[in-house]
Structure formats: structure tokens, C-alpha cells
Amino acid sequence: METLCRHLSYHPQAARGIPVSLPDLEILGNDAKHRDIAMEPRRIIWRVYHTISLLHTCRLFRHIHWRGDMDIAPLFGVIINTPSPPPPTLVFWRTPPVGSYKINTDECVKDGVASGGGIIRDSSGQCIRAFFSFYGDCTILEAELRAILDGIILAQRLGLSVLWVESDSTLAIHCIIKGGGPWHVQATLRHIRHLLALDRNTITHIFREGNQVADLLASEGWDRRYYYEYSSQDLPRRHRSLVQIDRFGLPTVRGL
């Protein structure tokens, strides 16, 4: 306790960073009012120390709550063990079953301006058609859903059925399958559900590291700011290289 008081007297900025709960202040105020016990700095410090130690013991005060004040945590008897990051994992793009087609889509939002892109591939991993589109001012979720809708519309226009839709947005997938989402995307969600028979078609999540072709197309849509489609013959060299990496089953690393 003496060490804590000395530290706070030498480092007043640390004292300003210590949270004092309202119940603590109420108790100290009642003591001063009814029991004639002055609200001395030493009593306030002791009360805060006791509260923080209790919260830590009950595991209600976690390491994230000490962000910016890591240096004073040991003075309260709090030992902070920063969680280690998860180990790197390999991410693979998987080909769709024979007779079906896979659509990978992604969005790109910068400065509130959005675009999207996607690619349709067959069971051998070959590109059937790719696209990018510019959406203008919209949210990330809205751009994700519009890219998915554009991919489904393109596939149906090409006469392709039995679709596997894949996106790196867990929120967009959840809204399509489970429902919900903000009001401004409900029309897009209804359109997707109308076109995508979920009992026959599939929609799944993939990490961004396995969705690099769609990510590149979405960025291209932001740069060019119009809608465009690539056939398998005129796909740019960089796009073709990423498609080949996926076809050969080569992984990308997540978490480095």
C-alpha cells in the first residue's frame, strides 16, 4: 500500500488514470457525512485498490481494461498475461462439385465509397466469367451484399445453375441465411433470397486470404468506377495467376 501511495505521489498521471467507481465514492461520501471520516487521498486510494483487486479476483477486470495503464497494474496485484496470437493457419480455396459453379465475391470501401467484384469458376477451377462494379456511397455490408447479388445475377444470365456462393463476410452470410440486418439492405437481401434457392444452392464463408481473386477485382472496381466483365480469355495476367494458385490447391497463410 505504501508503495502504491508513493507511486501515485511521484506519478500523478497514473492517479488520474485510475478508475474510481460511483459506489466507492458514495461509500466514502457517506462516511464523511455521517461518520465524520474525512475523504483523505489515502482512503480513496485504498478503496480503489480494494475494488480493483476484488474485480480482478472475480475475473471481471480483464487485460483489455488496462490498455494504456499496463505499468500500474502490478501495483494493484494484477498480473496481466497478454494472450498470444493464434498460430498461422493455411487457407485453401476449394473447387465446387462436378456440375456446379462457384461464385467468390468481395467488396472494397475507401473513404465511404464502395465497389465490389467477383469471379465464377467451374468444378475444375477454370474461370467462366469475372466482374467488377462501382457502387458509390454505401456501407461495407451493403457493398458485400450487392457484390453477391451481382454475382448471382451474372451466373443466372449465363444459364448457370447449382451455385456455391462464397464470401469473406460472415455478417453478409448470416443476414442471407438467418435474416436480420439494417433496413437499408433488406431489399437487396430479399432479391438474393429470391434468386438463390438455399435448399439447392450453398453459401459459405472463406477467409480473405483464400478470396484474393475477388478482392483484386473489387479493388479494380474502386479504381475504375464502372461495371465491367472479363471472359476467361481476357482475364489480366495477375488475376490469372491467382486463379492458377487456387486451381493447383496451393494455400495462402493466415496470421503471419
PDB file of C-alpha atoms in Angstrom:
ATOM      1  CA  MET A   1       0.000   0.000   0.000  1.00  0.00           C
ATOM      2  CA  GLU A   2       2.823   2.381   0.874  1.00  0.00           C
ATOM      3  CA  THR A   3       4.460   1.585  -2.453  1.00  0.00           C
ATOM      4  CA  LEU A   4       1.206   2.390  -4.244  1.00  0.00           C
ATOM      5  CA  CYS A   5       0.823   5.741  -2.459  1.00  0.00           C
ATOM      6  CA  ARG A   6       4.413   6.704  -3.189  1.00  0.00           C
ATOM      7  CA  HIS A   7       3.988   5.760  -6.841  1.00  0.00           C
ATOM      8  CA  LEU A   8       0.859   7.885  -7.156  1.00  0.00           C
ATOM      9  CA  SER A   9       2.509  10.821  -5.447  1.00  0.00           C
ATOM     10  CA  TYR A  10       5.508  10.618  -7.806  1.00  0.00           C
ATOM     11  CA  HIS A  11       3.342   9.933 -10.863  1.00  0.00           C
ATOM     12  CA  PRO A  12       0.108  11.962 -10.633  1.00  0.00           C
ATOM     13  CA  GLN A  13      -0.782  10.999 -14.225  1.00  0.00           C
ATOM     14  CA  ALA A  14      -1.193   7.412 -13.008  1.00  0.00           C
ATOM     15  CA  ALA A  15      -3.600   8.562 -10.312  1.00  0.00           C
ATOM     16  CA  ARG A  16      -5.697  10.351 -12.917  1.00  0.00           C
ATOM     17  CA  GLY A  17      -5.896   7.116 -14.929  1.00  0.00           C
ATOM     18  CA  ILE A  18      -7.244   5.033 -12.042  1.00  0.00           C
ATOM     19  CA  PRO A  19     -10.996   4.374 -12.327  1.00  0.00           C
ATOM     20  CA  VAL A  20     -12.972   5.342  -9.215  1.00  0.00           C
ATOM     21  CA  SER A  21     -16.377   3.647  -9.193  1.00  0.00           C
ATOM     22  CA  LEU A  22     -19.502   5.526  -8.171  1.00  0.00           C
ATOM     23  CA  PRO A  23     -20.278   3.067  -5.338  1.00  0.00           C
ATOM     24  CA  ASP A  24     -16.823   3.767  -3.894  1.00  0.00           C
ATOM     25  CA  LEU A  25     -17.408   7.492  -3.954  1.00  0.00           C
ATOM     26  CA  GLU A  26     -20.857   7.044  -2.437  1.00  0.00           C
ATOM     27  CA  ILE A  27     -19.475   4.968   0.434  1.00  0.00           C
ATOM     28  CA  LEU A  28     -16.689   7.454   1.093  1.00  0.00           C
ATOM     29  CA  GLY A  29     -19.142  10.341   0.878  1.00  0.00           C
ATOM     30  CA  ASN A  30     -21.482   8.707   3.402  1.00  0.00           C
ATOM     31  CA  ASP A  31     -18.556   8.101   5.751  1.00  0.00           C
ATOM     32  CA  ALA A  32     -17.585  11.754   5.526  1.00  0.00           C
ATOM     33  CA  LYS A  33     -21.154  12.934   6.040  1.00  0.00           C
ATOM     34  CA  HIS A  34     -22.440  10.583   8.720  1.00  0.00           C
ATOM     35  CA  ARG A  35     -19.350   9.184  10.412  1.00  0.00           C
ATOM     36  CA  ASP A  36     -17.154  12.267  10.266  1.00  0.00           C
ATOM     37  CA  ILE A  37     -14.418  10.349   8.420  1.00  0.00           C
ATOM     38  CA  ALA A  38     -12.619  12.674   6.049  1.00  0.00           C
ATOM     39  CA  MET A  39     -12.231  11.708   2.379  1.00  0.00           C
ATOM     40  CA  GLU A  40      -8.479  11.699   2.549  1.00  0.00           C
ATOM     41  CA  PRO A  41      -6.475  10.774  -0.556  1.00  0.00           C
ATOM     42  CA  ARG A  42      -5.033   7.734   1.235  1.00  0.00           C
ATOM     43  CA  ARG A  43      -8.530   6.371   1.991  1.00  0.00           C
ATOM     44  CA  ILE A  44      -9.664   6.971  -1.583  1.00  0.00           C
ATOM     45  CA  ILE A  45      -6.588   5.164  -2.913  1.00  0.00           C
ATOM     46  CA  TRP A  46      -7.134   2.253  -0.542  1.00  0.00           C
ATOM     47  CA  ARG A  47     -10.805   1.976  -1.531  1.00  0.00           C
ATOM     48  CA  VAL A  48      -9.971   1.970  -5.252  1.00  0.00           C
ATOM     49  CA  TYR A  49      -7.198  -0.574  -4.685  1.00  0.00           C
ATOM     50  CA  HIS A  50      -9.622  -2.854  -2.823  1.00  0.00           C
ATOM     51  CA  THR A  51     -12.295  -2.572  -5.541  1.00  0.00           C
ATOM     52  CA  ILE A  52      -9.907  -3.252  -8.403  1.00  0.00           C
ATOM     53  CA  SER A  53      -8.359  -6.227  -6.598  1.00  0.00           C
ATOM     54  CA  LEU A  54     -11.836  -7.628  -5.966  1.00  0.00           C
ATOM     55  CA  LEU A  55     -12.880  -7.198  -9.599  1.00  0.00           C
ATOM     56  CA  HIS A  56      -9.672  -8.870 -10.747  1.00  0.00           C
ATOM     57  CA  THR A  57     -10.175 -11.777  -8.343  1.00  0.00           C
ATOM     58  CA  CYS A  58     -13.696 -12.269  -9.712  1.00  0.00           C
ATOM     59  CA  ARG A  59     -12.293 -12.115 -13.278  1.00  0.00           C
ATOM     60  CA  LEU A  60     -14.407  -9.095 -14.138  1.00  0.00           C
ATOM     61  CA  PHE A  61     -11.385  -6.895 -14.826  1.00  0.00           C
ATOM     62  CA  ARG A  62      -9.516  -8.225 -17.848  1.00  0.00           C
ATOM     63  CA  HIS A  63      -6.284  -7.225 -19.539  1.00  0.00           C
ATOM     64  CA  ILE A  64      -8.105  -5.164 -22.172  1.00  0.00           C
ATOM     65  CA  HIS A  65      -9.389  -2.836 -19.444  1.00  0.00           C
ATOM     66  CA  TRP A  66      -5.790  -1.920 -18.589  1.00  0.00           C
ATOM     67  CA  ARG A  67      -4.944  -0.738 -22.086  1.00  0.00           C
ATOM     68  CA  GLY A  68      -2.764   2.341 -21.680  1.00  0.00           C
ATOM     69  CA  ASP A  69      -2.155   1.677 -17.958  1.00  0.00           C
ATOM     70  CA  MET A  70      -0.208  -1.583 -18.085  1.00  0.00           C
ATOM     71  CA  ASP A  71       2.623  -0.119 -15.994  1.00  0.00           C
ATOM     72  CA  ILE A  72       0.457   0.471 -12.897  1.00  0.00           C
ATOM     73  CA  ALA A  73      -1.463  -2.815 -12.999  1.00  0.00           C
ATOM     74  CA  PRO A  74       1.115  -4.704 -10.847  1.00  0.00           C
ATOM     75  CA  LEU A  75       0.662  -2.098  -8.091  1.00  0.00           C
ATOM     76  CA  PHE A  76      -2.883  -3.429  -7.691  1.00  0.00           C
ATOM     77  CA  GLY A  77      -1.700  -7.019  -7.570  1.00  0.00           C
ATOM     78  CA  VAL A  78      -2.893  -7.563 -11.144  1.00  0.00           C
ATOM     79  CA  ILE A  79      -0.645  -9.737 -13.279  1.00  0.00           C
ATOM     80  CA  ILE A  80      -1.517  -9.249 -16.930  1.00  0.00           C
ATOM     81  CA  ASN A  81      -0.858 -12.117 -19.282  1.00  0.00           C
ATOM     82  CA  THR A  82      -1.340 -10.795 -22.796  1.00  0.00           C
ATOM     83  CA  PRO A  83      -2.981 -13.544 -24.862  1.00  0.00           C
ATOM     84  CA  SER A  84      -0.674 -14.858 -27.544  1.00  0.00           C
ATOM     85  CA  PRO A  85      -1.896 -14.534 -31.127  1.00  0.00           C
ATOM     86  CA  PRO A  86      -3.303 -17.646 -32.767  1.00  0.00           C
ATOM     87  CA  PRO A  87      -0.798 -19.683 -34.775  1.00  0.00           C
ATOM     88  CA  PRO A  88      -0.655 -19.185 -38.549  1.00  0.00           C
ATOM     89  CA  THR A  89      -3.081 -21.344 -40.500  1.00  0.00           C
ATOM     90  CA  LEU A  90      -3.236 -22.418 -44.129  1.00  0.00           C
ATOM     91  CA  VAL A  91      -6.258 -21.289 -46.159  1.00  0.00           C
ATOM     92  CA  PHE A  92      -7.289 -23.253 -49.250  1.00  0.00           C
ATOM     93  CA  TRP A  93      -9.769 -22.365 -51.981  1.00  0.00           C
ATOM     94  CA  ARG A  94     -11.863 -25.423 -52.809  1.00  0.00           C
ATOM     95  CA  THR A  95     -13.320 -26.279 -56.199  1.00  0.00           C
ATOM     96  CA  PRO A  96     -17.087 -26.828 -56.412  1.00  0.00           C
ATOM     97  CA  PRO A  97     -18.533 -30.297 -57.085  1.00  0.00           C
ATOM     98  CA  VAL A  98     -18.805 -31.515 -60.659  1.00  0.00           C
ATOM     99  CA  GLY A  99     -21.779 -29.937 -62.415  1.00  0.00           C
ATOM    100  CA  SER A 100     -21.890 -26.860 -60.153  1.00  0.00           C
ATOM    101  CA  TYR A 101     -20.302 -23.404 -60.212  1.00  0.00           C
ATOM    102  CA  LYS A 102     -18.688 -21.332 -57.505  1.00  0.00           C
ATOM    103  CA  ILE A 103     -19.030 -17.569 -57.119  1.00  0.00           C
ATOM    104  CA  ASN A 104     -16.478 -15.737 -54.975  1.00  0.00           C
ATOM    105  CA  THR A 105     -17.249 -12.101 -54.215  1.00  0.00           C
ATOM    106  CA  ASP A 106     -15.750  -9.264 -52.202  1.00  0.00           C
ATOM    107  CA  GLU A 107     -16.122  -5.543 -51.574  1.00  0.00           C
ATOM    108  CA  CYS A 108     -13.776  -2.571 -51.355  1.00  0.00           C
ATOM    109  CA  VAL A 109     -14.717   0.506 -49.319  1.00  0.00           C
ATOM    110  CA  LYS A 110     -12.431   3.541 -49.063  1.00  0.00           C
ATOM    111  CA  ASP A 111     -13.457   6.944 -47.734  1.00  0.00           C
ATOM    112  CA  GLY A 112     -17.098   5.818 -47.701  1.00  0.00           C
ATOM    113  CA  VAL A 113     -17.031   4.969 -51.411  1.00  0.00           C
ATOM    114  CA  ALA A 114     -17.637   1.317 -52.315  1.00  0.00           C
ATOM    115  CA  SER A 115     -17.119  -1.159 -55.104  1.00  0.00           C
ATOM    116  CA  GLY A 116     -17.394  -4.905 -55.498  1.00  0.00           C
ATOM    117  CA  GLY A 117     -16.143  -7.745 -57.614  1.00  0.00           C
ATOM    118  CA  GLY A 118     -16.434 -11.452 -58.143  1.00  0.00           C
ATOM    119  CA  ILE A 119     -15.466 -14.464 -60.182  1.00  0.00           C
ATOM    120  CA  ILE A 120     -17.401 -17.542 -61.310  1.00  0.00           C
ATOM    121  CA  ARG A 121     -15.460 -20.813 -61.689  1.00  0.00           C
ATOM    122  CA  ASP A 122     -16.371 -24.361 -62.668  1.00  0.00           C
ATOM    123  CA  SER A 123     -15.535 -27.668 -60.981  1.00  0.00           C
ATOM    124  CA  SER A 124     -12.030 -27.665 -62.452  1.00  0.00           C
ATOM    125  CA  GLY A 125     -11.315 -24.180 -61.080  1.00  0.00           C
ATOM    126  CA  GLN A 126     -11.386 -22.564 -64.520  1.00  0.00           C
ATOM    127  CA  CYS A 127     -12.713 -19.017 -64.771  1.00  0.00           C
ATOM    128  CA  ILE A 128     -16.090 -18.770 -66.504  1.00  0.00           C
ATOM    129  CA  ARG A 129     -16.601 -15.025 -66.038  1.00  0.00           C
ATOM    130  CA  ALA A 130     -15.359 -12.303 -63.677  1.00  0.00           C
ATOM    131  CA  PHE A 131     -16.688  -8.827 -62.977  1.00  0.00           C
ATOM    132  CA  PHE A 132     -16.180  -5.654 -61.015  1.00  0.00           C
ATOM    133  CA  SER A 133     -18.674  -2.892 -60.252  1.00  0.00           C
ATOM    134  CA  PHE A 134     -18.736   0.547 -58.660  1.00  0.00           C
ATOM    135  CA  TYR A 135     -21.415   1.260 -56.034  1.00  0.00           C
ATOM    136  CA  GLY A 136     -20.632   4.768 -54.815  1.00  0.00           C
ATOM    137  CA  ASP A 137     -21.630   5.813 -51.307  1.00  0.00           C
ATOM    138  CA  CYS A 138     -22.706   2.793 -49.256  1.00  0.00           C
ATOM    139  CA  THR A 139     -21.748   0.748 -46.219  1.00  0.00           C
ATOM    140  CA  ILE A 140     -19.426  -2.263 -46.159  1.00  0.00           C
ATOM    141  CA  LEU A 141     -22.323  -4.677 -45.595  1.00  0.00           C
ATOM    142  CA  GLU A 142     -24.342  -3.137 -48.422  1.00  0.00           C
ATOM    143  CA  ALA A 143     -21.357  -3.422 -50.781  1.00  0.00           C
ATOM    144  CA  GLU A 144     -20.792  -7.072 -49.774  1.00  0.00           C
ATOM    145  CA  LEU A 145     -24.436  -7.929 -50.476  1.00  0.00           C
ATOM    146  CA  ARG A 146     -24.538  -6.027 -53.762  1.00  0.00           C
ATOM    147  CA  ALA A 147     -21.434  -7.896 -54.948  1.00  0.00           C
ATOM    148  CA  ILE A 148     -23.081 -11.221 -54.045  1.00  0.00           C
ATOM    149  CA  LEU A 149     -26.260 -10.180 -55.872  1.00  0.00           C
ATOM    150  CA  ASP A 150     -24.287  -9.097 -58.950  1.00  0.00           C
ATOM    151  CA  GLY A 151     -22.516 -12.474 -58.987  1.00  0.00           C
ATOM    152  CA  ILE A 152     -25.769 -14.437 -58.776  1.00  0.00           C
ATOM    153  CA  ILE A 153     -27.421 -12.314 -61.497  1.00  0.00           C
ATOM    154  CA  LEU A 154     -24.396 -12.801 -63.765  1.00  0.00           C
ATOM    155  CA  ALA A 155     -24.412 -16.594 -63.214  1.00  0.00           C
ATOM    156  CA  GLN A 156     -28.108 -16.851 -63.998  1.00  0.00           C
ATOM    157  CA  ARG A 157     -27.696 -14.665 -67.080  1.00  0.00           C
ATOM    158  CA  LEU A 158     -25.074 -17.157 -68.281  1.00  0.00           C
ATOM    159  CA  GLY A 159     -27.516 -20.009 -67.692  1.00  0.00           C
ATOM    160  CA  LEU A 160     -25.529 -21.495 -64.799  1.00  0.00           C
ATOM    161  CA  SER A 161     -27.370 -23.343 -62.058  1.00  0.00           C
ATOM    162  CA  VAL A 162     -26.444 -25.162 -58.833  1.00  0.00           C
ATOM    163  CA  LEU A 163     -24.376 -22.353 -57.391  1.00  0.00           C
ATOM    164  CA  TRP A 164     -21.934 -22.211 -54.500  1.00  0.00           C
ATOM    165  CA  VAL A 165     -21.622 -18.618 -53.262  1.00  0.00           C
ATOM    166  CA  GLU A 166     -18.589 -17.815 -51.123  1.00  0.00           C
ATOM    167  CA  SER A 167     -17.732 -14.559 -49.329  1.00  0.00           C
ATOM    168  CA  ASP A 168     -15.318 -13.430 -46.640  1.00  0.00           C
ATOM    169  CA  SER A 169     -18.095 -11.500 -44.862  1.00  0.00           C
ATOM    170  CA  THR A 170     -19.616 -13.550 -42.037  1.00  0.00           C
ATOM    171  CA  LEU A 171     -22.155 -10.783 -41.434  1.00  0.00           C
ATOM    172  CA  ALA A 172     -23.438 -10.814 -45.012  1.00  0.00           C
ATOM    173  CA  ILE A 173     -23.765 -14.608 -44.949  1.00  0.00           C
ATOM    174  CA  HIS A 174     -25.573 -14.507 -41.618  1.00  0.00           C
ATOM    175  CA  CYS A 175     -28.050 -11.905 -42.909  1.00  0.00           C
ATOM    176  CA  ILE A 176     -28.795 -14.004 -46.004  1.00  0.00           C
ATOM    177  CA  ILE A 177     -29.265 -17.297 -44.154  1.00  0.00           C
ATOM    178  CA  LYS A 178     -30.637 -16.210 -40.776  1.00  0.00           C
ATOM    179  CA  GLY A 179     -32.240 -12.875 -41.610  1.00  0.00           C
ATOM    180  CA  GLY A 180     -31.843  -9.564 -39.841  1.00  0.00           C
ATOM    181  CA  GLY A 181     -29.625  -6.691 -40.853  1.00  0.00           C
ATOM    182  CA  PRO A 182     -30.303  -2.939 -41.143  1.00  0.00           C
ATOM    183  CA  TRP A 183     -33.313  -1.685 -43.050  1.00  0.00           C
ATOM    184  CA  HIS A 184     -31.305  -0.223 -45.948  1.00  0.00           C
ATOM    185  CA  VAL A 185     -30.107  -3.695 -47.085  1.00  0.00           C
ATOM    186  CA  GLN A 186     -33.442  -5.522 -46.789  1.00  0.00           C
ATOM    187  CA  ALA A 187     -34.378  -5.047 -50.456  1.00  0.00           C
ATOM    188  CA  THR A 188     -31.021  -6.488 -51.553  1.00  0.00           C
ATOM    189  CA  LEU A 189     -31.402  -9.408 -49.132  1.00  0.00           C
ATOM    190  CA  ARG A 190     -34.878 -10.210 -50.462  1.00  0.00           C
ATOM    191  CA  HIS A 191     -33.565 -10.133 -54.021  1.00  0.00           C
ATOM    192  CA  ILE A 192     -30.692 -12.503 -53.147  1.00  0.00           C
ATOM    193  CA  ARG A 193     -33.011 -14.955 -51.372  1.00  0.00           C
ATOM    194  CA  HIS A 194     -35.434 -14.838 -54.297  1.00  0.00           C
ATOM    195  CA  LEU A 195     -32.702 -15.774 -56.781  1.00  0.00           C
ATOM    196  CA  LEU A 196     -30.760 -18.153 -54.538  1.00  0.00           C
ATOM    197  CA  ALA A 197     -32.619 -21.319 -53.588  1.00  0.00           C
ATOM    198  CA  LEU A 198     -30.869 -22.115 -50.289  1.00  0.00           C
ATOM    199  CA  ASP A 199     -32.213 -25.671 -50.272  1.00  0.00           C
ATOM    200  CA  ARG A 200     -30.343 -26.381 -53.521  1.00  0.00           C
ATOM    201  CA  ASN A 201     -27.519 -23.843 -53.568  1.00  0.00           C
ATOM    202  CA  THR A 202     -24.840 -23.227 -50.963  1.00  0.00           C
ATOM    203  CA  ILE A 203     -23.433 -20.083 -49.366  1.00  0.00           C
ATOM    204  CA  THR A 204     -20.315 -20.287 -47.199  1.00  0.00           C
ATOM    205  CA  HIS A 205     -17.577 -18.187 -45.628  1.00  0.00           C
ATOM    206  CA  ILE A 206     -13.926 -18.121 -46.629  1.00  0.00           C
ATOM    207  CA  PHE A 207     -11.107 -16.131 -45.046  1.00  0.00           C
ATOM    208  CA  ARG A 208      -9.874 -13.146 -47.026  1.00  0.00           C
ATOM    209  CA  GLU A 209      -6.578 -14.919 -47.687  1.00  0.00           C
ATOM    210  CA  GLY A 210      -8.461 -17.504 -49.762  1.00  0.00           C
ATOM    211  CA  ASN A 211     -10.545 -14.893 -51.567  1.00  0.00           C
ATOM    212  CA  GLN A 212      -7.763 -12.990 -53.284  1.00  0.00           C
ATOM    213  CA  VAL A 213      -9.150 -13.011 -56.836  1.00  0.00           C
ATOM    214  CA  ALA A 214     -12.432 -11.427 -55.746  1.00  0.00           C
ATOM    215  CA  ASP A 215     -10.542  -8.958 -53.547  1.00  0.00           C
ATOM    216  CA  LEU A 216      -8.409  -7.863 -56.510  1.00  0.00           C
ATOM    217  CA  LEU A 217     -11.493  -7.439 -58.700  1.00  0.00           C
ATOM    218  CA  ALA A 218     -13.264  -5.351 -56.041  1.00  0.00           C
ATOM    219  CA  SER A 219     -10.231  -3.043 -55.789  1.00  0.00           C
ATOM    220  CA  GLU A 220     -10.216  -2.726 -59.566  1.00  0.00           C
ATOM    221  CA  GLY A 221     -13.851  -1.629 -59.454  1.00  0.00           C
ATOM    222  CA  TRP A 222     -12.949   1.116 -56.989  1.00  0.00           C
ATOM    223  CA  ASP A 223     -10.122   2.357 -59.213  1.00  0.00           C
ATOM    224  CA  ARG A 224     -12.073   2.267 -62.493  1.00  0.00           C
ATOM    225  CA  ARG A 225     -15.522   3.240 -61.136  1.00  0.00           C
ATOM    226  CA  TYR A 226     -17.732   1.429 -63.650  1.00  0.00           C
ATOM    227  CA  TYR A 227     -19.093  -2.069 -64.325  1.00  0.00           C
ATOM    228  CA  TYR A 228     -17.053  -4.474 -66.407  1.00  0.00           C
ATOM    229  CA  GLU A 229     -16.887  -8.199 -67.132  1.00  0.00           C
ATOM    230  CA  TYR A 230     -13.912 -10.383 -68.013  1.00  0.00           C
ATOM    231  CA  SER A 231     -14.169 -13.579 -70.001  1.00  0.00           C
ATOM    232  CA  SER A 232     -11.735 -16.400 -69.322  1.00  0.00           C
ATOM    233  CA  GLN A 233      -9.660 -15.271 -72.344  1.00  0.00           C
ATOM    234  CA  ASP A 234      -9.182 -11.595 -71.418  1.00  0.00           C
ATOM    235  CA  LEU A 235      -8.620 -12.011 -67.684  1.00  0.00           C
ATOM    236  CA  PRO A 236      -5.493  -9.953 -66.784  1.00  0.00           C
ATOM    237  CA  ARG A 237      -2.255 -11.771 -66.049  1.00  0.00           C
ATOM    238  CA  ARG A 238      -2.271 -11.074 -62.302  1.00  0.00           C
ATOM    239  CA  HIS A 239      -5.828 -12.350 -61.992  1.00  0.00           C
ATOM    240  CA  ARG A 240      -4.965 -15.479 -63.996  1.00  0.00           C
ATOM    241  CA  SER A 241      -2.003 -16.169 -61.697  1.00  0.00           C
ATOM    242  CA  LEU A 242      -4.228 -16.090 -58.615  1.00  0.00           C
ATOM    243  CA  VAL A 243      -6.766 -18.339 -60.344  1.00  0.00           C
ATOM    244  CA  GLN A 244      -3.998 -20.848 -61.098  1.00  0.00           C
ATOM    245  CA  ILE A 245      -2.822 -20.815 -57.482  1.00  0.00           C
ATOM    246  CA  ASP A 246      -6.360 -21.734 -56.410  1.00  0.00           C
ATOM    247  CA  ARG A 247      -6.699 -24.394 -59.116  1.00  0.00           C
ATOM    248  CA  PHE A 248      -3.480 -26.103 -58.058  1.00  0.00           C
ATOM    249  CA  GLY A 249      -4.662 -26.202 -54.443  1.00  0.00           C
ATOM    250  CA  LEU A 250      -1.809 -24.022 -53.185  1.00  0.00           C
ATOM    251  CA  PRO A 251      -2.601 -22.479 -49.782  1.00  0.00           C
ATOM    252  CA  THR A 252      -2.161 -18.942 -48.526  1.00  0.00           C
ATOM    253  CA  VAL A 253      -1.080 -18.286 -44.956  1.00  0.00           C
ATOM    254  CA  ARG A 254      -3.343 -16.526 -42.464  1.00  0.00           C
ATOM    255  CA  GLY A 255      -1.988 -14.981 -39.277  1.00  0.00           C
ATOM    256  CA  LEU A 256       1.589 -14.015 -40.158  1.00  0.00           C
TER     257      LEU A 256
END
